Amino acid sequence: MKIQIINGPNLNLLGKRETSVYGSESFETFLETLKKRFPAVELEYYQSNVEGELVNKLHDVGFSYDGIIINAGAYTHTSVAIHDAIGGIKTPVVEVHISNVYAREEFRHKSLITSKCAGMLTGFGLEGYALAMHYLIQKSEGKSQ
Ligand code: DQA
């Protein structure tokens, strides 16, 4: 099975950026451990700071992959284009946030994309990506909704 992880703006700085909020591990290091934990999954990773490129990637994989995990970063709170892209594809999408967005500034409490996603995980650190993987694997095996 194939799962695509898509990270949005500033997430290329993980490990260096606001480490008290996002931790000190880079996504590349975390990805290696994630691949080892899920050896049966073909796991692809894409990161962009550009909104339209995130939309393009959703279109590219959204009719053939078994699952998408997206952390749209700040675009979560602003992007009608990403909302529409998720709504327009067939592959199930799980929204992930490393920090607990509800424990932070009020402008982070609103997500424009959750309504088009299967669900949302927030506040579990990088482990949120692994939890999303579990859900998508169960779903592709027909064991969950
Ligand atoms: C984030 C939360 C967003 O509000 C923020 O803009 C990010 C990261 C998270 O993973 O906690 O860039 O999506």
Tab-separated table of N, CA and C and ligand atoms in Angstrom:
chain	number	residue	atom	x	y	z
A	1	MET	N	0.828	-1.201	0.000
A	1	MET	CA	0.000	0.000	0.000
A	1	MET	C	0.865	1.254	0.000
A	2	LYS	N	0.303	2.333	-0.547
A	2	LYS	CA	1.088	3.562	-0.687
A	2	LYS	C	0.479	4.704	0.134
A	3	ILE	N	1.306	5.317	0.954
A	3	ILE	CA	0.863	6.476	1.744
A	3	ILE	C	1.802	7.651	1.456
A	4	GLN	N	1.189	8.821	1.236
A	4	GLN	CA	1.948	10.050	1.001
A	4	GLN	C	1.848	10.946	2.228
A	5	ILE	N	2.982	11.381	2.745
A	5	ILE	CA	2.996	12.423	3.776
A	5	ILE	C	3.289	13.757	3.093
A	6	ILE	N	2.462	14.759	3.403
A	6	ILE	CA	2.667	16.107	2.849
A	6	ILE	C	2.811	17.087	4.009
A	7	ASN	N	3.937	17.754	4.058
A	7	ASN	CA	4.154	18.799	5.069
A	7	ASN	C	4.196	20.164	4.401
A	8	GLY	N	3.541	21.123	5.027
A	8	GLY	CA	3.452	22.470	4.478
A	8	GLY	C	4.529	23.404	5.012
A	9	PRO	N	4.242	24.705	4.986
A	9	PRO	CA	5.254	25.724	5.220
A	9	PRO	C	5.913	25.652	6.595
A	10	ASN	N	7.215	25.901	6.564
A	10	ASN	CA	8.082	25.977	7.747
A	10	ASN	C	8.387	24.627	8.389
A	11	LEU	N	7.737	23.569	7.914
A	11	LEU	CA	7.980	22.259	8.531
A	11	LEU	C	9.310	21.660	8.076
A	12	ASN	N	9.925	22.280	7.056
A	12	ASN	CA	11.310	21.919	6.700
A	12	ASN	C	12.282	22.327	7.809
A	13	LEU	N	11.834	23.198	8.713
A	13	LEU	CA	12.714	23.663	9.797
A	13	LEU	C	12.563	22.837	11.080
A	14	LEU	N	11.794	21.746	11.014
A	14	LEU	CA	11.609	20.924	12.223
A	14	LEU	C	12.964	20.503	12.788
A	15	GLY	N	13.066	20.593	14.104
A	15	GLY	CA	14.341	20.272	14.750
A	15	GLY	C	15.144	21.530	15.052
A	16	LYS	N	14.864	22.589	14.263
A	16	LYS	CA	15.582	23.862	14.466
A	16	LYS	C	14.613	24.950	14.901
A	17	ARG	N	13.343	24.787	14.503
A	17	ARG	CA	12.339	25.839	14.671
A	17	ARG	C	11.589	25.673	15.992
A	18	GLU	N	11.500	26.720	16.788
A	18	GLU	CA	10.693	26.697	18.026
A	18	GLU	C	10.684	25.299	18.670
A	19	THR	N	11.849	24.860	19.095
A	19	THR	CA	11.964	23.471	19.572
A	19	THR	C	11.119	23.202	20.820
A	20	SER	N	10.788	24.256	21.578
A	20	SER	CA	9.945	24.026	22.763
A	20	SER	C	8.521	23.660	22.338
A	21	VAL	N	8.127	24.028	21.117
A	21	VAL	CA	6.785	23.694	20.608
A	21	VAL	C	6.831	22.431	19.752
A	22	TYR	N	7.842	22.327	18.880
A	22	TYR	CA	7.840	21.276	17.854
A	22	TYR	C	8.884	20.174	18.074
A	23	GLY	N	9.698	20.299	19.144
A	23	GLY	CA	10.685	19.263	19.425
A	23	GLY	C	11.977	19.475	18.654
A	24	SER	N	12.961	18.619	18.947
A	24	SER	CA	14.292	18.843	18.372
A	24	SER	C	14.672	17.822	17.307
A	25	GLU	N	13.714	16.978	16.911
A	25	GLU	CA	14.008	15.970	15.879
A	25	GLU	C	13.655	16.519	14.498
A	26	SER	N	14.523	16.289	13.517
A	26	SER	CA	14.186	16.698	12.145
A	26	SER	C	13.179	15.706	11.572
A	27	PHE	N	12.418	16.146	10.564
A	27	PHE	CA	11.439	15.221	9.993
A	27	PHE	C	12.142	14.084	9.257
A	28	GLU	N	13.271	14.371	8.660
A	28	GLU	CA	14.001	13.347	7.898
A	28	GLU	C	14.414	12.188	8.819
A	29	THR	N	14.898	12.536	10.027
A	29	THR	CA	15.292	11.498	10.993
A	29	THR	C	14.075	10.699	11.436
A	30	PHE	N	12.989	11.423	11.737
A	30	PHE	CA	11.758	10.750	12.171
A	30	PHE	C	11.241	9.817	11.070
A	31	LEU	N	11.333	10.283	9.812
A	31	LEU	CA	10.819	9.497	8.681
A	31	LEU	C	11.525	8.145	8.574
A	32	GLU	N	12.821	8.134	8.831
A	32	GLU	CA	13.561	6.862	8.766
A	32	GLU	C	12.998	5.869	9.781
A	33	THR	N	12.704	6.351	11.007
A	33	THR	CA	12.169	5.434	12.026
A	33	THR	C	10.747	4.997	11.647
A	34	LEU	N	9.999	5.920	11.045
A	34	LEU	CA	8.616	5.598	10.641
A	34	LEU	C	8.624	4.503	9.572
A	35	LYS	N	9.542	4.603	8.625
A	35	LYS	CA	9.633	3.588	7.559
A	35	LYS	C	9.963	2.221	8.149
A	36	LYS	N	10.824	2.214	9.182
A	36	LYS	CA	11.187	0.930	9.824
A	36	LYS	C	9.997	0.353	10.590
A	37	ARG	N	9.163	1.235	11.152
A	37	ARG	CA	7.998	0.757	11.913
A	37	ARG	C	6.902	0.218	11.006
A	38	PHE	N	6.887	0.690	9.762
A	38	PHE	CA	5.830	0.263	8.820
A	38	PHE	C	6.479	-0.259	7.529
A	39	PRO	N	7.197	-1.396	7.632
A	39	PRO	CA	7.970	-1.864	6.477
A	39	PRO	C	7.107	-2.261	5.274
A	40	ALA	N	5.842	-2.587	5.526
A	40	ALA	CA	4.982	-3.041	4.419
A	40	ALA	C	4.401	-1.874	3.620
A	41	VAL	N	4.605	-0.661	4.116
A	41	VAL	CA	3.998	0.505	3.455
A	41	VAL	C	5.035	1.213	2.583
A	42	GLU	N	4.643	1.538	1.371
A	42	GLU	CA	5.473	2.420	0.525
A	42	GLU	C	5.170	3.846	0.954
A	43	LEU	N	6.117	4.446	1.621
A	43	LEU	CA	5.875	5.745	2.251
A	43	LEU	C	6.649	6.828	1.517
A	44	GLU	N	5.912	7.810	0.999
A	44	GLU	CA	6.547	8.924	0.282
A	44	GLU	C	6.415	10.195	1.116
A	45	TYR	N	7.407	11.072	0.989
A	45	TYR	CA	7.393	12.319	1.753
A	45	TYR	C	7.588	13.506	0.819
A	46	TYR	N	6.758	14.532	1.026
A	46	TYR	CA	6.876	15.756	0.244
A	46	TYR	C	6.682	16.939	1.175
A	47	GLN	N	7.530	17.949	1.014
A	47	GLN	CA	7.365	19.185	1.794
A	47	GLN	C	7.482	20.366	0.858
A	48	SER	N	6.608	21.358	1.045
A	48	SER	CA	6.728	22.595	0.287
A	48	SER	C	6.245	23.761	1.144
A	49	ASN	N	6.852	24.906	0.884
A	49	ASN	CA	6.410	26.139	1.543
A	49	ASN	C	5.407	26.899	0.689
A	50	VAL	N	5.056	26.319	-0.480
A	50	VAL	CA	4.250	27.026	-1.478
A	50	VAL	C	2.856	26.384	-1.575
A	51	GLU	N	1.836	27.189	-1.345
A	51	GLU	CA	0.460	26.667	-1.281
A	51	GLU	C	0.071	25.871	-2.536
A	52	GLY	N	0.319	26.454	-3.727
A	52	GLY	CA	-0.085	25.784	-4.971
A	52	GLY	C	0.628	24.461	-5.192
A	53	GLU	N	1.852	24.368	-4.691
A	53	GLU	CA	2.582	23.099	-4.836
A	53	GLU	C	1.959	22.014	-3.959
A	54	LEU	N	1.416	22.414	-2.818
A	54	LEU	CA	0.716	21.442	-1.958
A	54	LEU	C	-0.554	20.963	-2.655
A	55	VAL	N	-1.241	21.888	-3.313
A	55	VAL	CA	-2.444	21.538	-4.085
A	55	VAL	C	-2.060	20.570	-5.212
A	56	ASN	N	-0.978	20.877	-5.939
A	56	ASN	CA	-0.541	20.007	-7.038
A	56	ASN	C	-0.224	18.599	-6.537
A	57	LYS	N	0.444	18.500	-5.394
A	57	LYS	CA	0.802	17.175	-4.863
A	57	LYS	C	-0.454	16.394	-4.473
A	58	LEU	N	-1.429	17.072	-3.877
A	58	LEU	CA	-2.690	16.395	-3.539
A	58	LEU	C	-3.338	15.835	-4.809
A	59	HIS	N	-3.329	16.627	-5.897
A	59	HIS	CA	-3.905	16.157	-7.169
A	59	HIS	C	-3.119	14.965	-7.718
A	60	ASP	N	-1.775	15.042	-7.604
A	60	ASP	CA	-0.906	13.990	-8.177
A	60	ASP	C	-1.173	12.621	-7.552
A	61	VAL	N	-1.340	12.599	-6.220
A	61	VAL	CA	-1.422	11.296	-5.536
A	61	VAL	C	-2.853	10.929	-5.155
A	62	GLY	N	-3.755	11.889	-5.248
A	62	GLY	CA	-5.080	11.736	-4.649
A	62	GLY	C	-6.069	10.843	-5.368
A	63	PHE	N	-5.619	10.218	-6.477
A	63	PHE	CA	-6.505	9.267	-7.157
A	63	PHE	C	-5.897	7.879	-7.211
A	64	SER	N	-4.672	7.725	-6.686
A	64	SER	CA	-4.011	6.418	-6.807
A	64	SER	C	-3.457	5.899	-5.478
A	65	TYR	N	-3.127	6.773	-4.534
A	65	TYR	CA	-2.557	6.308	-3.272
A	65	TYR	C	-3.667	5.827	-2.330
A	66	ASP	N	-3.257	5.047	-1.315
A	66	ASP	CA	-4.233	4.518	-0.354
A	66	ASP	C	-4.512	5.492	0.785
A	67	GLY	N	-3.616	6.423	0.996
A	67	GLY	CA	-3.830	7.382	2.078
A	67	GLY	C	-2.881	8.556	1.965
A	68	ILE	N	-3.320	9.680	2.515
A	68	ILE	CA	-2.493	10.887	2.573
A	68	ILE	C	-2.540	11.402	4.008
A	69	ILE	N	-1.372	11.768	4.529
A	69	ILE	CA	-1.286	12.432	5.837
A	69	ILE	C	-0.789	13.840	5.553
A	70	ILE	N	-1.567	14.839	5.942
A	70	ILE	CA	-1.154	16.217	5.657
A	70	ILE	C	-1.039	17.047	6.929
A	71	ASN	N	0.094	17.711	7.045
A	71	ASN	CA	0.240	18.786	8.022
A	71	ASN	C	0.434	20.038	7.176
A	72	ALA	N	-0.622	20.794	7.007
A	72	ALA	CA	-0.582	21.954	6.105
A	72	ALA	C	0.016	23.184	6.787
A	73	GLY	N	0.530	23.010	8.021
A	73	GLY	CA	1.151	24.140	8.725
A	73	GLY	C	0.171	25.301	8.795
A	74	ALA	N	0.673	26.500	8.600
A	74	ALA	CA	-0.163	27.701	8.733
A	74	ALA	C	-1.278	27.766	7.682
A	75	TYR	N	-1.096	27.087	6.536
A	75	TYR	CA	-2.168	27.086	5.515
A	75	TYR	C	-3.444	26.393	6.009
A	76	THR	N	-3.281	25.565	7.051
A	76	THR	CA	-4.451	24.934	7.681
A	76	THR	C	-5.521	25.975	8.006
A	77	HIS	N	-5.038	27.116	8.472
A	77	HIS	CA	-5.946	28.125	9.025
A	77	HIS	C	-6.425	29.136	7.988
A	78	THR	N	-5.911	29.028	6.753
A	78	THR	CA	-6.210	30.066	5.756
A	78	THR	C	-6.615	29.550	4.377
A	79	SER	N	-6.326	28.284	4.061
A	79	SER	CA	-6.342	27.898	2.644
A	79	SER	C	-7.644	27.249	2.159
A	80	VAL	N	-8.419	28.033	1.433
A	80	VAL	CA	-9.606	27.485	0.752
A	80	VAL	C	-9.133	26.548	-0.368
A	81	ALA	N	-7.986	26.865	-0.989
A	81	ALA	CA	-7.477	26.034	-2.095
A	81	ALA	C	-7.142	24.622	-1.624
A	82	ILE	N	-6.543	24.493	-0.448
A	82	ILE	CA	-6.219	23.150	0.064
A	82	ILE	C	-7.499	22.437	0.502
A	83	HIS	N	-8.417	23.160	1.104
A	83	HIS	CA	-9.740	22.603	1.440
A	83	HIS	C	-10.382	22.007	0.178
A	84	ASP	N	-10.397	22.786	-0.902
A	84	ASP	CA	-11.039	22.331	-2.140
A	84	ASP	C	-10.283	21.162	-2.762
A	85	ALA	N	-8.955	21.190	-2.687
A	85	ALA	CA	-8.158	20.094	-3.270
A	85	ALA	C	-8.457	18.786	-2.551
A	86	ILE	N	-8.518	18.813	-1.214
A	86	ILE	CA	-8.817	17.590	-0.450
A	86	ILE	C	-10.231	17.114	-0.782
A	87	GLY	N	-11.139	18.079	-0.934
A	87	GLY	CA	-12.527	17.727	-1.285
A	87	GLY	C	-12.652	17.138	-2.682
A	88	GLY	N	-11.684	17.432	-3.543
A	88	GLY	CA	-11.779	17.003	-4.943
A	88	GLY	C	-11.105	15.688	-5.259
A	89	ILE	N	-10.403	15.096	-4.293
A	89	ILE	CA	-9.675	13.852	-4.575
A	89	ILE	C	-10.378	12.663	-3.928
A	90	LYS	N	-9.896	11.448	-4.279
A	90	LYS	CA	-10.568	10.230	-3.797
A	90	LYS	C	-9.870	9.608	-2.581
A	91	THR	N	-8.559	9.800	-2.491
A	91	THR	CA	-7.773	9.167	-1.419
A	91	THR	C	-8.131	9.776	-0.057
A	92	PRO	N	-8.323	8.928	0.984
A	92	PRO	CA	-8.605	9.493	2.317
A	92	PRO	C	-7.415	10.274	2.870
A	93	VAL	N	-7.739	11.396	3.511
A	93	VAL	CA	-6.700	12.302	4.029
A	93	VAL	C	-6.861	12.433	5.547
A	94	VAL	N	-5.752	12.311	6.270
A	94	VAL	CA	-5.742	12.571	7.714
A	94	VAL	C	-4.931	13.844	7.960
A	95	GLU	N	-5.508	14.748	8.734
A	95	GLU	CA	-4.845	16.007	9.098
A	95	GLU	C	-4.065	15.804	10.398
A	96	VAL	N	-2.821	16.209	10.397
A	96	VAL	CA	-1.983	16.061	11.590
A	96	VAL	C	-1.374	17.408	11.968
A	97	HIS	N	-1.331	17.689	13.264
A	97	HIS	CA	-0.554	18.812	13.795
A	97	HIS	C	0.302	18.304	14.940
A	98	ILE	N	1.536	18.725	14.942
A	98	ILE	CA	2.485	18.274	15.962
A	98	ILE	C	2.097	18.856	17.321
A	99	SER	N	1.833	20.139	17.342
A	99	SER	CA	1.425	20.809	18.581
A	99	SER	C	-0.093	20.684	18.745
A	100	ASN	N	-0.555	20.978	19.958
A	100	ASN	CA	-2.006	21.008	20.195
A	100	ASN	C	-2.508	22.391	19.804
A	101	VAL	N	-3.080	22.491	18.607
A	101	VAL	CA	-3.455	23.822	18.103
A	101	VAL	C	-4.511	24.492	18.992
A	102	TYR	N	-5.286	23.692	19.723
A	102	TYR	CA	-6.332	24.281	20.589
A	102	TYR	C	-5.772	24.853	21.885
A	103	ALA	N	-4.528	24.508	22.193
A	103	ALA	CA	-3.886	25.053	23.403
A	103	ALA	C	-3.052	26.285	23.062
A	104	ARG	N	-3.145	26.730	21.802
A	104	ARG	CA	-2.311	27.839	21.339
A	104	ARG	C	-3.184	29.041	20.966
A	105	GLU	N	-2.631	29.978	20.190
A	105	GLU	CA	-3.356	31.208	19.849
A	105	GLU	C	-4.702	30.874	19.192
A	106	GLU	N	-5.641	31.787	19.379
A	106	GLU	CA	-6.988	31.536	18.861
A	106	GLU	C	-7.023	31.363	17.337
A	107	PHE	N	-6.116	32.071	16.620
A	107	PHE	CA	-6.150	31.941	15.160
A	107	PHE	C	-5.808	30.529	14.688
A	108	ARG	N	-5.219	29.709	15.600
A	108	ARG	CA	-4.917	28.320	15.226
A	108	ARG	C	-6.072	27.370	15.538
A	109	HIS	N	-7.130	27.874	16.161
A	109	HIS	CA	-8.235	26.992	16.564
A	109	HIS	C	-9.125	26.625	15.390
A	110	LYS	N	-9.027	27.401	14.303
A	110	LYS	CA	-9.886	27.156	13.142
A	110	LYS	C	-9.066	26.467	12.052
A	111	SER	N	-9.556	25.313	11.612
A	111	SER	CA	-8.934	24.650	10.457
A	111	SER	C	-9.916	24.690	9.301
A	112	LEU	N	-9.444	25.124	8.141
A	112	LEU	CA	-10.316	25.126	6.951
A	112	LEU	C	-10.339	23.764	6.277
A	113	ILE	N	-9.481	22.832	6.737
A	113	ILE	CA	-9.386	21.559	5.992
A	113	ILE	C	-10.023	20.361	6.700
A	114	THR	N	-10.248	20.467	8.012
A	114	THR	CA	-10.735	19.290	8.761
A	114	THR	C	-12.023	18.719	8.177
A	115	SER	N	-12.910	19.593	7.712
A	115	SER	CA	-14.214	19.106	7.236
A	115	SER	C	-14.079	18.211	6.009
A	116	LYS	N	-12.947	18.291	5.308
A	116	LYS	CA	-12.727	17.446	4.128
A	116	LYS	C	-11.835	16.245	4.424
A	117	CYS	N	-11.358	16.154	5.677
A	117	CYS	CA	-10.457	15.060	6.058
A	117	CYS	C	-11.229	13.959	6.779
A	118	ALA	N	-10.638	12.755	6.816
A	118	ALA	CA	-11.251	11.664	7.576
A	118	ALA	C	-11.253	12.016	9.061
A	119	GLY	N	-10.217	12.696	9.507
A	119	GLY	CA	-10.124	13.102	10.904
A	119	GLY	C	-8.868	13.913	11.121
A	120	MET	N	-8.697	14.348	12.377
A	120	MET	CA	-7.568	15.228	12.681
A	120	MET	C	-6.890	14.788	13.978
A	121	LEU	N	-5.561	14.793	13.981
A	121	LEU	CA	-4.781	14.477	15.177
A	121	LEU	C	-3.962	15.703	15.523
A	122	THR	N	-4.044	16.158	16.753
A	122	THR	CA	-3.317	17.372	17.127
A	122	THR	C	-2.763	17.231	18.535
A	123	GLY	N	-1.481	17.551	18.694
A	123	GLY	CA	-0.905	17.589	20.035
A	123	GLY	C	-0.149	16.349	20.458
A	124	PHE	N	-0.009	15.365	19.560
A	124	PHE	CA	0.701	14.132	19.921
A	124	PHE	C	2.148	14.148	19.449
A	125	GLY	N	2.647	15.319	19.103
A	125	GLY	CA	4.016	15.405	18.593
A	125	GLY	C	4.121	14.660	17.266
A	126	LEU	N	5.336	14.231	16.931
A	126	LEU	CA	5.533	13.515	15.662
A	126	LEU	C	4.795	12.179	15.659
A	127	GLU	N	4.496	11.647	16.852
A	127	GLU	CA	3.768	10.376	16.932
A	127	GLU	C	2.410	10.464	16.235
A	128	GLY	N	1.882	11.674	16.080
A	128	GLY	CA	0.617	11.846	15.364
A	128	GLY	C	0.663	11.259	13.950
A	129	TYR	N	1.840	11.356	13.315
A	129	TYR	CA	1.971	10.783	11.956
A	129	TYR	C	1.839	9.251	12.007
A	130	ALA	N	2.409	8.637	13.055
A	130	ALA	CA	2.318	7.174	13.189
A	130	ALA	C	0.878	6.750	13.478
A	131	LEU	N	0.183	7.537	14.306
A	131	LEU	CA	-1.223	7.231	14.612
A	131	LEU	C	-2.065	7.327	13.339
A	132	ALA	N	-1.758	8.322	12.515
A	132	ALA	CA	-2.475	8.468	11.240
A	132	ALA	C	-2.192	7.274	10.329
A	133	MET	N	-0.960	6.782	10.333
A	133	MET	CA	-0.607	5.597	9.530
A	133	MET	C	-1.463	4.404	9.956
A	134	HIS	N	-1.586	4.202	11.282
A	134	HIS	CA	-2.395	3.078	11.779
A	134	HIS	C	-3.813	3.158	11.231
A	135	TYR	N	-4.388	4.346	11.288
A	135	TYR	CA	-5.762	4.519	10.809
A	135	TYR	C	-5.856	4.185	9.318
A	136	LEU	N	-4.931	4.731	8.525
A	136	LEU	CA	-5.013	4.547	7.065
A	136	LEU	C	-4.792	3.084	6.671
A	137	ILE	N	-3.935	2.376	7.427
A	137	ILE	CA	-3.712	0.944	7.146
A	137	ILE	C	-4.988	0.158	7.448
A	138	GLN	N	-5.577	0.438	8.606
A	138	GLN	CA	-6.844	-0.227	8.978
A	138	GLN	C	-7.899	0.040	7.915
A	139	LYS	N	-7.960	1.282	7.478
A	139	LYS	CA	-8.997	1.663	6.511
A	139	LYS	C	-8.791	0.933	5.192
A	140	SER	N	-7.536	0.874	4.745
A	140	SER	CA	-7.305	0.231	3.431
A	140	SER	C	-7.564	-1.268	3.531
A	141	GLU	N	-7.434	-1.840	4.739
A	141	GLU	CA	-7.747	-3.259	4.915
A	141	GLU	C	-9.240	-3.475	5.181
A	142	GLY	N	-9.993	-2.395	5.124
A	142	GLY	CA	-11.453	-2.486	5.286
A	142	GLY	C	-11.890	-2.697	6.712
A	143	LYS	N	-10.998	-2.391	7.683
A	143	LYS	CA	-11.337	-2.640	9.094
A	143	LYS	C	-11.891	-1.427	9.802
A	144	SER	N	-11.779	-0.247	9.173
A	144	SER	CA	-12.408	0.916	9.810
A	144	SER	C	-13.067	1.780	8.745
A	145	GLN	N	-13.911	2.677	9.230
A	145	GLN	CA	-14.732	3.488	8.326
A	145	GLN	C	-13.901	4.436	7.481
B	1	DQA	C1	1.288	23.094	12.998
B	1	DQA	C2	0.381	24.107	13.722
B	1	DQA	C3	0.140	25.323	12.861
B	1	DQA	O1	-0.694	26.251	13.530
B	1	DQA	C4	1.450	26.012	12.530
B	1	DQA	O2	1.242	27.107	11.672
B	1	DQA	C5	2.472	25.082	11.976
B	1	DQA	C6	2.586	23.746	12.544
B	1	DQA	C7	1.650	21.906	13.889
B	1	DQA	O3	2.136	20.918	13.347
B	1	DQA	O4	1.490	21.953	15.120
B	1	DQA	O5	3.267	25.447	11.114
B	1	DQA	O6	0.586	22.603	11.875
